[in-house]
CSV table of C-alpha atoms in Angstrom, one decimal:
chain,number,residue,atom,x,y,z
U,7,MET,CA,-8.0,37.3,-17.3
U,8,LEU,CA,-5.1,38.5,-13.6
U,9,GLU,CA,-4.4,41.7,-14.5
U,10,MET,CA,-0.8,41.4,-15.7
U,11,THR,CA,0.1,45.8,-15.5
U,12,ALA,CA,3.3,46.3,-14.9
U,13,ASP,CA,2.9,47.9,-11.5
U,14,LYS,CA,1.5,44.3,-10.1
U,15,ARG,CA,5.3,42.4,-11.3
U,16,PRO,CA,8.2,41.9,-8.5
U,17,ALA,CA,10.7,45.3,-9.6
U,18,SER,CA,13.4,42.3,-9.1
U,19,ALA,CA,13.6,39.1,-8.1
U,20,GLN,CA,15.0,41.0,-4.7
U,21,GLU,CA,11.8,42.3,-3.8
U,22,VAL,CA,10.3,38.6,-3.9
U,23,LYS,CA,13.3,37.5,-1.5
U,24,ASN,CA,11.7,40.7,0.9
U,25,VAL,CA,8.9,39.1,0.7
U,26,LEU,CA,9.8,36.0,2.1
U,27,ARG,CA,12.3,37.3,4.7
U,28,HIS,CA,8.9,39.5,6.0
U,29,ILE,CA,6.6,36.7,6.1
U,30,GLU,CA,8.7,33.8,7.5
U,31,GLN,CA,9.3,36.2,10.6
U,32,GLN,CA,5.9,37.2,11.3
U,33,ARG,CA,5.4,32.9,11.0
U,34,ILE,CA,7.9,32.3,14.0
U,35,SER,CA,6.6,35.5,15.6
U,36,GLY,CA,3.1,34.7,15.9
U,37,THR,CA,2.2,37.8,14.2
U,38,LEU,CA,1.5,37.0,10.4
U,39,SER,CA,-0.3,40.3,9.4
U,40,GLN,CA,-4.1,40.2,7.5
U,41,THR,CA,-3.2,42.9,5.0
U,42,ARG,CA,-6.4,43.7,2.5
U,43,PRO,CA,-8.0,40.6,0.5
U,44,HIS,CA,-5.9,39.9,-2.9
U,45,SER,CA,-9.3,39.6,-5.4
U,46,ILE,CA,-9.0,36.2,-6.8
U,47,ILE,CA,-10.3,37.1,-10.8
U,48,PRO,CA,-12.1,34.0,-11.8
U,49,PRO,CA,-11.3,32.0,-15.0
U,50,THR,CA,-11.1,32.6,-18.3
U,51,PRO,CA,-13.8,34.8,-19.4
U,52,PRO,CA,-14.7,35.0,-22.7
U,53,ALA,CA,-13.2,36.5,-25.5
U,54,SER,CA,-13.8,39.2,-26.9
U,55,SER,CA,-13.4,38.6,-30.1
U,56,ASN,CA,-16.5,36.8,-32.3
U,57,ASN,CA,-16.0,33.8,-31.3
U,58,GLN,CA,-20.1,32.7,-30.6
U,59,TYR,CA,-18.0,29.1,-29.8
U,60,LEU,CA,-15.7,30.4,-27.5
U,61,LYS,CA,-18.5,32.0,-25.7
U,62,GLU,CA,-20.9,29.6,-25.1
U,63,ALA,CA,-17.5,27.3,-24.6
U,64,TYR,CA,-17.2,30.1,-21.1
U,65,ARG,CA,-21.3,30.1,-20.6
U,66,LEU,CA,-21.0,25.6,-20.3
U,67,TYR,CA,-17.5,26.0,-17.5
U,68,THR,CA,-19.4,27.8,-15.4
U,69,GLN,CA,-22.1,25.8,-15.0
U,70,ARG,CA,-19.9,22.1,-15.0
U,71,ARG,CA,-21.2,21.2,-18.0
U,72,LEU,CA,-17.7,19.8,-18.3
U,73,ASN,CA,-18.9,17.1,-21.9
U,74,GLU,CA,-20.7,19.7,-23.2
U,75,ALA,CA,-18.3,23.4,-22.4
U,76,LEU,CA,-15.0,20.6,-24.5
U,77,VAL,CA,-17.1,20.1,-27.0
U,78,GLN,CA,-17.3,24.2,-27.9
U,79,TYR,CA,-14.3,24.6,-27.1
U,80,ASP,CA,-12.6,22.2,-29.4
U,81,ARG,CA,-15.1,23.9,-32.0
U,82,ALA,CA,-13.4,27.6,-31.4
U,83,LEU,CA,-10.3,25.7,-31.9
U,84,LYS,CA,-10.7,24.7,-35.6
U,85,LEU,CA,-12.1,28.2,-36.1
U,86,ASP,CA,-9.0,29.6,-34.3
U,87,ASP,CA,-6.0,26.8,-33.4
U,88,ARG,CA,-4.2,29.6,-32.6
U,89,ASN,CA,-6.0,31.4,-30.0
U,90,ALA,CA,-4.8,31.1,-26.9
U,91,LEU,CA,-7.8,31.8,-24.4
U,92,ALA,CA,-9.5,29.1,-26.0
U,93,TRP,CA,-6.5,26.3,-25.5
U,94,GLN,CA,-6.2,27.8,-21.8
U,95,GLY,CA,-10.1,27.8,-21.5
U,96,ARG,CA,-9.8,24.1,-22.5
U,97,GLY,CA,-7.3,23.4,-20.0
U,98,LEU,CA,-9.5,24.0,-17.2
U,99,THR,CA,-12.1,22.2,-18.0
U,100,GLN,CA,-10.7,19.2,-18.4
U,101,ALA,CA,-8.7,19.7,-15.6
U,102,LEU,CA,-11.9,20.1,-13.9
U,103,ASN,CA,-12.8,16.9,-15.9
U,104,GLY,CA,-10.2,14.7,-14.0
U,105,GLN,CA,-8.0,14.8,-17.2
U,106,HIS,CA,-4.5,16.8,-16.5
U,107,ARG,CA,-2.3,14.5,-19.5
U,108,GLU,CA,-4.9,16.4,-21.3
U,109,ALA,CA,-5.1,19.5,-19.0
U,110,LEU,CA,-1.2,19.3,-19.3
U,111,ALA,CA,-1.2,19.5,-23.4
U,112,SER,CA,-4.0,21.8,-23.9
U,113,PHE,CA,-1.8,24.8,-20.9
U,114,GLU,CA,1.1,23.9,-22.7
U,115,GLN,CA,0.2,24.6,-26.3
U,116,ALA,CA,-2.2,27.7,-24.7
U,117,LEU,CA,1.8,29.2,-23.6
U,118,LYS,CA,3.6,28.6,-26.7
U,119,LEU,CA,1.1,31.4,-28.2
U,120,ASP,CA,1.5,33.6,-24.8
U,121,PRO,CA,3.8,33.4,-22.1
U,122,ASN,CA,2.9,35.4,-19.7
U,123,LEU,CA,-0.9,34.1,-19.7
U,124,LEU,CA,-1.1,33.8,-15.5
U,125,ILE,CA,-3.6,31.1,-15.4
U,126,ALA,CA,-2.3,28.7,-18.0
U,127,LEU,CA,0.9,29.3,-16.0
U,128,ASN,CA,-1.2,27.7,-12.9
U,129,GLY,CA,-3.0,25.3,-14.6
U,130,LYS,CA,0.1,23.6,-15.9
U,131,GLY,CA,2.1,23.9,-12.4
U,132,THR,CA,-1.5,21.8,-11.1
U,133,ALA,CA,-1.2,19.5,-13.9
U,134,LEU,CA,2.6,18.5,-13.3
U,135,ASN,CA,1.3,18.3,-9.4
U,136,MET,CA,-1.8,16.2,-10.4
U,137,LEU,CA,0.4,13.7,-12.3
U,138,HIS,CA,3.0,13.3,-9.7
U,139,ARG,CA,6.2,16.4,-11.6
U,140,ASN,CA,7.0,18.1,-8.5
U,141,GLN,CA,10.3,19.7,-10.0
U,142,GLU,CA,8.9,20.6,-12.8
U,143,ALA,CA,5.0,22.6,-11.1
U,144,LEU,CA,7.6,23.3,-8.4
U,145,ASP,CA,9.0,25.3,-11.8
U,146,ILE,CA,6.5,26.3,-13.3
U,147,PHE,CA,4.2,27.9,-10.4
U,148,ASP,CA,8.3,30.1,-9.5
U,149,ARG,CA,8.1,31.4,-13.2
U,150,ALA,CA,4.3,32.5,-12.2
U,151,ILE,CA,5.3,34.5,-9.2
U,152,LEU,CA,8.4,36.2,-11.5
U,153,LEU,CA,5.7,37.4,-13.0
U,154,GLU,CA,3.3,38.8,-10.6
U,155,LYS,CA,4.3,38.5,-7.0
U,156,ASP,CA,0.9,38.0,-5.2
U,157,ASN,CA,-0.3,35.3,-7.0
U,158,VAL,CA,-2.3,33.8,-4.6
U,159,ILE,CA,-3.1,30.8,-6.5
U,160,ALA,CA,1.0,30.3,-7.5
U,161,TRP,CA,1.8,30.4,-4.0
U,162,ASN,CA,-0.7,27.8,-2.9
U,163,GLY,CA,0.4,25.4,-5.3
U,164,LYS,CA,3.8,26.3,-4.6
U,165,GLY,CA,3.1,24.7,-1.5
U,166,ALA,CA,1.5,21.6,-2.5
U,167,VAL,CA,4.1,21.0,-4.2
U,168,LEU,CA,6.9,21.1,-1.8
U,169,SER,CA,4.8,19.5,0.5
U,170,ALA,CA,4.7,16.7,-2.0
U,171,LEU,CA,8.2,17.2,-2.3
U,172,GLY,CA,9.2,16.9,0.9
U,173,GLN,CA,10.0,20.1,1.7
U,174,PRO,CA,7.2,20.8,5.1
U,175,GLU,CA,8.9,23.8,6.6
U,176,GLN,CA,9.5,25.5,2.8
U,177,ALA,CA,5.7,24.7,2.3
U,178,LEU,CA,4.4,26.3,5.7
U,179,THR,CA,6.1,29.0,4.0
U,180,ALA,CA,4.3,29.9,0.5
U,181,PHE,CA,1.1,29.0,2.7
U,182,ASP,CA,1.8,31.9,4.7
U,183,VAL,CA,2.2,34.4,1.2
U,184,ALA,CA,-0.5,32.9,-0.4
U,185,LEU,CA,-2.1,33.9,2.8
U,186,HIS,CA,-0.6,37.4,3.4
U,187,TYR,CA,-1.4,38.3,-0.3
U,188,ASP,CA,-4.7,36.7,0.9
U,189,PRO,CA,-5.6,35.9,4.2
U,190,GLN,CA,-9.3,35.3,2.9
U,191,MET,CA,-8.2,32.1,1.0
U,192,ALA,CA,-9.6,29.1,2.4
U,193,GLN,CA,-7.6,27.0,0.6
U,194,ALA,CA,-4.4,27.5,1.5
U,195,TRP,CA,-5.4,27.5,5.0
U,196,GLY,CA,-6.9,24.0,4.7
U,197,ASN,CA,-3.3,23.3,2.7
U,198,LYS,CA,-1.3,25.4,6.2
U,199,GLY,CA,-3.7,22.5,8.3
U,200,LEU,CA,-2.6,19.5,6.3
U,201,VAL,CA,1.0,20.6,6.5
U,202,LEU,CA,0.7,21.0,10.0
U,203,ARG,CA,-0.8,18.2,11.2
U,204,GLN,CA,2.6,16.4,8.8
U,205,LEU,CA,4.7,17.5,11.4
U,206,ARG,CA,2.0,16.8,14.5
U,207,ASN,CA,1.9,20.7,15.6
U,208,TYR,CA,-2.1,19.6,15.8
U,209,PRO,CA,-2.6,23.0,18.1
U,210,GLU,CA,-1.9,24.8,15.3
U,211,ALA,CA,-2.8,22.5,13.0
U,212,LEU,CA,-6.6,22.9,14.0
U,213,ARG,CA,-6.9,26.6,13.6
U,214,SER,CA,-5.6,26.7,10.6
U,215,PHE,CA,-8.7,24.0,9.4
U,216,GLU,CA,-10.9,26.7,12.7
U,217,LYS,CA,-10.0,29.4,9.5
U,218,ALA,CA,-10.8,27.2,6.4
U,219,LEU,CA,-14.4,26.5,7.7
U,220,ALA,CA,-14.6,29.8,9.1
U,221,LEU,CA,-14.6,31.2,5.1
U,222,ASP,CA,-15.6,28.3,4.0
U,223,ARG,CA,-19.0,26.5,6.4
U,224,ASN,CA,-19.9,23.6,3.6
U,225,SER,CA,-16.3,22.3,3.0
U,226,VAL,CA,-16.1,19.3,3.2
U,227,VAL,CA,-12.8,19.1,3.0
U,228,TYR,CA,-12.3,21.3,6.3
U,229,TRP,CA,-14.0,19.5,7.7
U,230,ASN,CA,-12.7,16.8,7.5
U,231,GLY,CA,-9.5,17.8,8.0
U,232,LYS,CA,-10.8,19.2,11.0
U,233,GLY,CA,-12.1,15.6,12.3
U,234,LEU,CA,-8.2,14.5,11.9
U,235,VAL,CA,-6.5,16.2,13.8
U,236,LEU,CA,-8.9,16.3,16.1
U,237,SER,CA,-8.6,12.3,16.5
U,238,GLU,CA,-5.0,12.0,16.3
U,239,MET,CA,-5.5,14.8,19.8
U,240,GLY,CA,-7.1,12.0,21.3
U,241,ARG,CA,-10.2,13.8,21.3
U,242,TYR,CA,-12.2,10.8,20.1
U,243,PRO,CA,-15.7,13.0,20.9
U,244,GLU,CA,-14.9,16.2,19.1
U,245,ALA,CA,-13.4,14.4,15.9
U,246,MET,CA,-16.9,12.9,15.6
U,247,LEU,CA,-18.6,15.2,15.9
U,248,ALA,CA,-16.2,16.5,13.1
U,249,TYR,CA,-17.1,14.0,10.6
U,250,ARG,CA,-20.7,14.1,11.5
U,251,GLU,CA,-20.9,18.0,10.1
U,252,VAL,CA,-19.0,16.0,6.8
U,253,LEU,CA,-21.9,12.9,6.8
U,254,ASP,CA,-25.0,15.5,7.1
U,255,ARG,CA,-23.3,16.9,3.6
U,256,ASP,CA,-22.2,14.8,1.9
U,257,PRO,CA,-23.2,10.7,3.5
U,258,ASN,CA,-20.6,8.6,0.4
U,259,TYR,CA,-17.5,10.6,1.4
U,260,ALA,CA,-15.1,8.0,1.7
U,261,PRO,CA,-12.2,10.0,3.7
U,262,THR,CA,-14.3,10.4,6.8
U,263,LYS,CA,-16.7,6.9,6.3
U,264,CYS,CA,-12.0,6.3,6.6
U,265,GLY,CA,-11.2,8.4,9.8
U,266,ILE,CA,-14.1,7.3,11.9
U,267,GLY,CA,-12.8,3.8,11.0
U,268,ASP,CA,-9.4,5.0,12.6
U,269,ILE,CA,-11.4,6.2,15.6
U,270,LEU,CA,-12.7,2.7,16.2
U,271,TYR,CA,-10.1,1.2,15.6
U,272,ALA,CA,-8.2,3.3,18.0
U,273,GLN,CA,-10.3,2.2,20.2
U,274,HIS,CA,-10.2,-1.9,19.9
U,275,LYS,CA,-14.2,-2.2,18.1
U,276,LEU,CA,-12.3,-4.1,15.1
U,277,ARG,CA,-15.5,-5.6,13.9
U,278,GLY,CA,-17.2,-1.5,13.9
U,279,ALA,CA,-13.8,0.0,12.2
U,280,LEU,CA,-13.7,-2.9,9.0
U,281,ASP,CA,-17.3,-1.9,8.7
U,282,HIS,CA,-16.4,2.0,8.0
U,283,TYR,CA,-12.4,0.3,5.5
U,284,GLU,CA,-15.5,-1.3,4.1
U,285,GLN,CA,-17.8,2.1,2.9
U,286,ALA,CA,-15.0,3.5,2.7
U,287,LEU,CA,-14.0,1.4,-0.6
U,288,LYS,CA,-17.8,1.0,-2.3
U,289,SER,CA,-18.3,5.7,-1.9
U,290,ASP,CA,-14.9,5.4,-3.6
U,291,ARG,CA,-13.3,1.6,-4.3
U,292,HIS,CA,-8.8,3.7,-6.2
U,293,PHE,CA,-9.1,5.1,-2.1
U,294,VAL,CA,-5.3,3.1,-1.1
U,295,LYS,CA,-5.2,4.5,2.8
U,296,ALA,CA,-9.2,2.1,3.0
U,297,TRP,CA,-7.6,0.0,1.4
U,298,GLU,CA,-4.9,-0.5,3.3
U,299,ARG,CA,-6.3,-0.3,6.8
U,300,ARG,CA,-8.9,-2.7,6.0
U,301,ALA,CA,-5.7,-5.3,5.8
U,302,ILE,CA,-4.6,-4.1,9.6
U,303,VAL,CA,-7.9,-4.9,11.0
U,304,LEU,CA,-7.7,-8.2,8.8
U,305,ALA,CA,-4.4,-9.5,10.3
U,306,ASP,CA,-5.4,-8.4,13.2
U,307,MET,CA,-8.5,-10.8,13.2
U,308,GLY,CA,-5.9,-13.4,11.6
U,309,ASN,CA,-7.4,-13.1,8.6
U,310,PHE,CA,-4.3,-13.2,7.3
U,311,ASN,CA,-5.2,-14.1,3.4
U,312,LYS,CA,-7.5,-11.8,2.8
U,313,ALA,CA,-5.0,-9.1,4.3
U,314,LEU,CA,-2.4,-10.1,1.8
U,315,ASP,CA,-5.5,-9.5,-1.1
U,316,SER,CA,-5.9,-6.2,0.7
U,317,TYR,CA,-2.6,-4.7,0.6
U,318,GLU,CA,-2.4,-6.3,-3.0
U,319,GLU,CA,-5.4,-3.7,-3.8
U,320,ALA,CA,-3.5,-0.9,-2.6
U,321,LEU,CA,-0.3,-1.7,-4.2
U,322,LYS,CA,-2.4,-2.1,-7.4
U,323,LEU,CA,-3.3,1.2,-7.1
U,324,ASP,CA,0.4,2.9,-6.0
U,325,GLN,CA,3.3,0.3,-5.7
U,326,ARG,CA,5.1,3.3,-4.3
U,327,TYR,CA,2.7,3.3,-0.8
U,328,ALA,CA,5.4,2.0,1.6
U,329,PRO,CA,2.8,1.2,3.9
U,330,ALA,CA,1.3,-1.5,2.0
U,331,TRP,CA,5.0,-2.6,1.4
U,332,ASN,CA,5.1,-3.2,4.4
U,333,GLY,CA,1.7,-4.6,5.8
U,334,LYS,CA,1.9,-7.4,3.1
U,335,ALA,CA,5.6,-8.2,4.0
U,336,SER,CA,4.6,-8.6,6.9
U,337,ALA,CA,1.7,-10.6,6.3
U,338,LEU,CA,4.0,-12.9,4.3
U,339,CYS,CA,5.5,-13.4,6.9
U,340,GLN,CA,2.7,-14.6,9.0
U,341,LEU,CA,2.7,-16.9,6.4
U,342,GLN,CA,5.8,-18.5,6.6
U,343,ARG,CA,6.2,-16.8,2.5
U,344,TYR,CA,9.8,-15.2,4.5
U,345,GLU,CA,11.4,-14.7,0.6
U,346,GLN,CA,8.7,-13.1,-0.5
U,347,ALA,CA,8.1,-11.2,2.2
U,348,LEU,CA,12.2,-10.3,2.3
U,349,ASP,CA,11.2,-9.1,-1.5
U,350,ALA,CA,8.3,-7.4,0.3
U,351,TYR,CA,10.3,-5.3,3.1
U,352,SER,CA,13.4,-4.1,0.4
U,353,ARG,CA,10.4,-2.8,-1.8
U,354,ALA,CA,9.3,-0.5,1.1
U,355,LEU,CA,12.5,0.3,1.8
U,356,LEU,CA,13.6,1.2,-1.3
U,357,ILE,CA,10.4,4.1,-1.2
U,358,ASN,CA,11.6,4.7,2.3
U,359,PRO,CA,14.8,3.7,3.7
U,360,ASN,CA,13.9,5.6,6.9
U,361,VAL,CA,11.1,3.3,8.1
U,362,PRO,CA,13.2,1.8,10.9
U,363,GLN,CA,9.6,-1.0,11.7
U,364,ALA,CA,10.6,-1.3,7.9
U,365,TRP,CA,13.9,-3.1,8.7
U,366,ASN,CA,12.7,-4.8,11.6
U,367,GLY,CA,10.8,-6.5,9.3
U,368,LYS,CA,12.9,-7.3,7.6
U,369,GLY,CA,15.7,-8.2,10.0
U,370,ASN,CA,12.4,-11.0,10.8
U,371,ALA,CA,12.7,-12.2,7.4
U,372,TYR,CA,15.9,-12.8,7.8
U,373,TYR,CA,15.9,-14.6,11.1
U,374,HIS,CA,12.9,-16.9,10.1
U,375,LEU,CA,15.7,-18.3,6.9
U,376,GLY,CA,17.8,-18.9,9.2
U,377,ASN,CA,20.5,-16.1,7.6
U,378,TYR,CA,21.8,-14.3,10.8
U,379,PRO,CA,24.5,-12.3,10.0
U,380,MET,CA,21.8,-9.8,8.3
U,381,ALA,CA,18.4,-10.3,10.9
U,382,LEU,CA,21.6,-9.2,13.2
U,383,ASP,CA,22.4,-6.1,10.3
U,384,ALA,CA,18.8,-5.3,9.7
U,385,TYR,CA,17.6,-5.4,13.0
U,386,GLU,CA,20.9,-2.7,13.9
U,387,ARG,CA,19.5,-0.2,11.1
U,388,ALA,CA,16.0,-0.2,12.6
U,389,LEU,CA,17.4,0.6,16.0
U,390,ARG,CA,20.2,3.1,14.4
U,391,LEU,CA,16.8,4.7,12.8
U,392,ASN,CA,15.1,4.8,16.3
U,393,GLY,CA,17.5,3.6,19.3
U,394,ARG,CA,14.3,2.9,21.4
U,395,MET,CA,12.6,0.5,19.5
U,396,ALA,CA,12.3,-2.5,21.9
U,397,THR,CA,11.0,-5.7,19.8
U,398,ALA,CA,14.3,-4.5,17.9
U,399,GLN,CA,16.3,-4.9,20.8
U,400,HIS,CA,14.4,-7.9,21.7
U,401,ASN,CA,14.5,-9.3,18.8
U,402,LYS,CA,19.2,-8.4,18.5
U,403,SER,CA,19.2,-10.6,21.9
U,404,LEU,CA,17.6,-13.6,19.4
U,405,VAL,CA,19.6,-13.2,17.0
U,406,LEU,CA,22.6,-12.9,18.7
U,407,LYS,CA,22.3,-15.7,21.1
U,408,GLN,CA,21.9,-17.2,17.7
U,409,LEU,CA,25.8,-15.9,16.4
U,410,GLN,CA,27.1,-18.0,20.3
U,411,ARG,CA,27.9,-13.6,20.7
U,412,TYR,CA,26.2,-14.0,24.6
U,413,GLU,CA,27.5,-11.0,26.5
U,414,GLU,CA,26.2,-8.6,23.2
U,415,ALA,CA,23.1,-11.1,23.5
U,416,LEU,CA,22.9,-9.9,27.4
U,417,SER,CA,23.5,-7.2,26.5
U,418,ALA,CA,20.8,-6.5,24.1
U,419,ALA,CA,18.3,-7.5,26.2
U,420,ASP,CA,19.4,-5.5,29.0
U,421,GLU,CA,18.4,-2.4,27.3
U,422,ALA,CA,14.8,-4.0,26.5
U,423,ILE,CA,14.0,-4.4,29.3
U,424,ARG,CA,15.2,-1.1,30.6
U,425,LEU,CA,12.6,0.2,27.6
U,426,MET,CA,9.7,-1.8,28.2
U,427,PRO,CA,10.2,-3.4,31.7
U,428,SER,CA,7.3,-5.3,31.9
U,429,ASP,CA,7.5,-7.1,29.0
U,430,PRO,CA,9.0,-10.7,30.2
U,431,ASP,CA,9.8,-11.9,26.6
U,432,ASN,CA,13.2,-9.5,27.4
U,433,TRP,CA,13.7,-11.1,30.7
U,434,LEU,CA,13.1,-14.6,28.6
U,435,ARG,CA,15.7,-13.3,26.5
U,436,LYS,CA,18.3,-12.7,29.6
U,437,ALA,CA,17.2,-15.3,31.4
U,438,GLU,CA,18.7,-17.2,28.0
U,439,ALA,CA,21.5,-15.2,27.3
U,440,LEU,CA,22.4,-16.0,31.2
U,441,LYS,CA,22.0,-19.5,31.0
U,442,LYS,CA,24.5,-19.4,27.9
U,443,LEU,CA,26.8,-18.2,30.5
U,444,HIS,CA,26.5,-20.2,33.1
U,445,ARG,CA,25.3,-17.0,35.6
U,446,ARG,CA,22.6,-19.5,36.8
U,447,ARG,CA,21.6,-18.4,40.3
U,448,GLU,CA,20.8,-14.8,37.8
U,449,ALA,CA,19.4,-16.8,35.3
U,450,ARG,CA,16.5,-18.0,37.8
U,451,ALA,CA,15.7,-14.8,38.7
U,452,ALA,CA,15.2,-13.2,35.1
U,453,GLU,CA,13.1,-16.2,34.6
U,454,ALA,CA,11.2,-15.7,38.3
U,455,GLU,CA,10.5,-12.5,36.8
U,456,VAL,CA,9.1,-13.5,33.1
U,457,ALA,CA,6.3,-16.2,35.3
U,458,ARG,CA,5.2,-13.7,38.1
U,459,LEU,CA,4.9,-11.1,34.3
U,460,ARG,CA,3.0,-13.7,32.6
U,461,GLY,CA,0.5,-14.7,36.4
U,462,ASP,CA,2.4,-17.9,36.8
U,463,ALA,CA,4.5,-16.7,39.7
């Protein structure tokens, strides 16, 4: 059990603030100090009582014989249901077994009996995080940190929760605090790498995964993270080497199969990409991203019905996965099912209203339904989010022409041309607007540019 002597607790909330300020200054300057590692004490040791069931449960837990360990914990609790360590051990075992709701109940029971049980607090925070109850999880990790300021597991957990809450900068600070107290904590380095990748800070993300691998060379998670970062940097041969390290250790690791699929997709090798996404799903049928990526490839191949089925599988697993709603909507548009597409775009935008592609797609659905004012509103929302989105400017020109607002249609076409001068459709929109304005000479010049770009000149 984690040591709970007075010298391990923060003297005050100000002390914790001082540590945070110190860490933030070091992170900004790049001089994060490498202090002596803080020991991470292993899970619950055998109790000092004569409860043999508890001792046997702990032995089985350490051997990862989880179902047998749970039987022994239940027997121990029948003998003494006020044993906080038994409830804590039961929770840890259930958590390792993927039983997060049950683990949460066990940790809560342990904390009723001993509110300052650090491992149970960390376990409860982790269980809440796994159940997507992230604000509650954050409160629990903060409580653990107030009890023990250098509790690296709580700082690491807090970082993971902040990342899930969409606060990546604050998450980085939490991981850096964990690494201040224990620079040998591979998990914190790996988590930091994931957040830095999310922020597109690829060099620092790569450095973090390298740090994690220096501490745990056999972790498929860190090798996969390294491969993912290298792939997004366009360094495909190096990414493939990292992914090979994963598959040498675990030939069925689904995220790596998906990562290789992403590289093949970027190289326009659609059949190879599809094969790897399907391999990922063979390894893990619950891998939402693999269903979504498979759907994208199928849509690119023109198989929109199968793509739609794949998006549906993703959404069965996670109703709040916005990319799958966007993809489903796009496939429905291709199948001319515009009312259903509108509903899917609306679902996507409820989850994340800041995706310009979704607003542009919603505009397309409205356009095909003949609702031009609503289409225009959707295109303008897309452009407010991304003023350099040439497709939305093109579509705006198209719908303004339908609304007989020809001067504005011409302005939108000119802006689309400025953003994407090599797209003949943008020049065609300009020609159409100029014709409506009876500026025939300029219209002929725009049409000549269309022909040149299409190779017809």
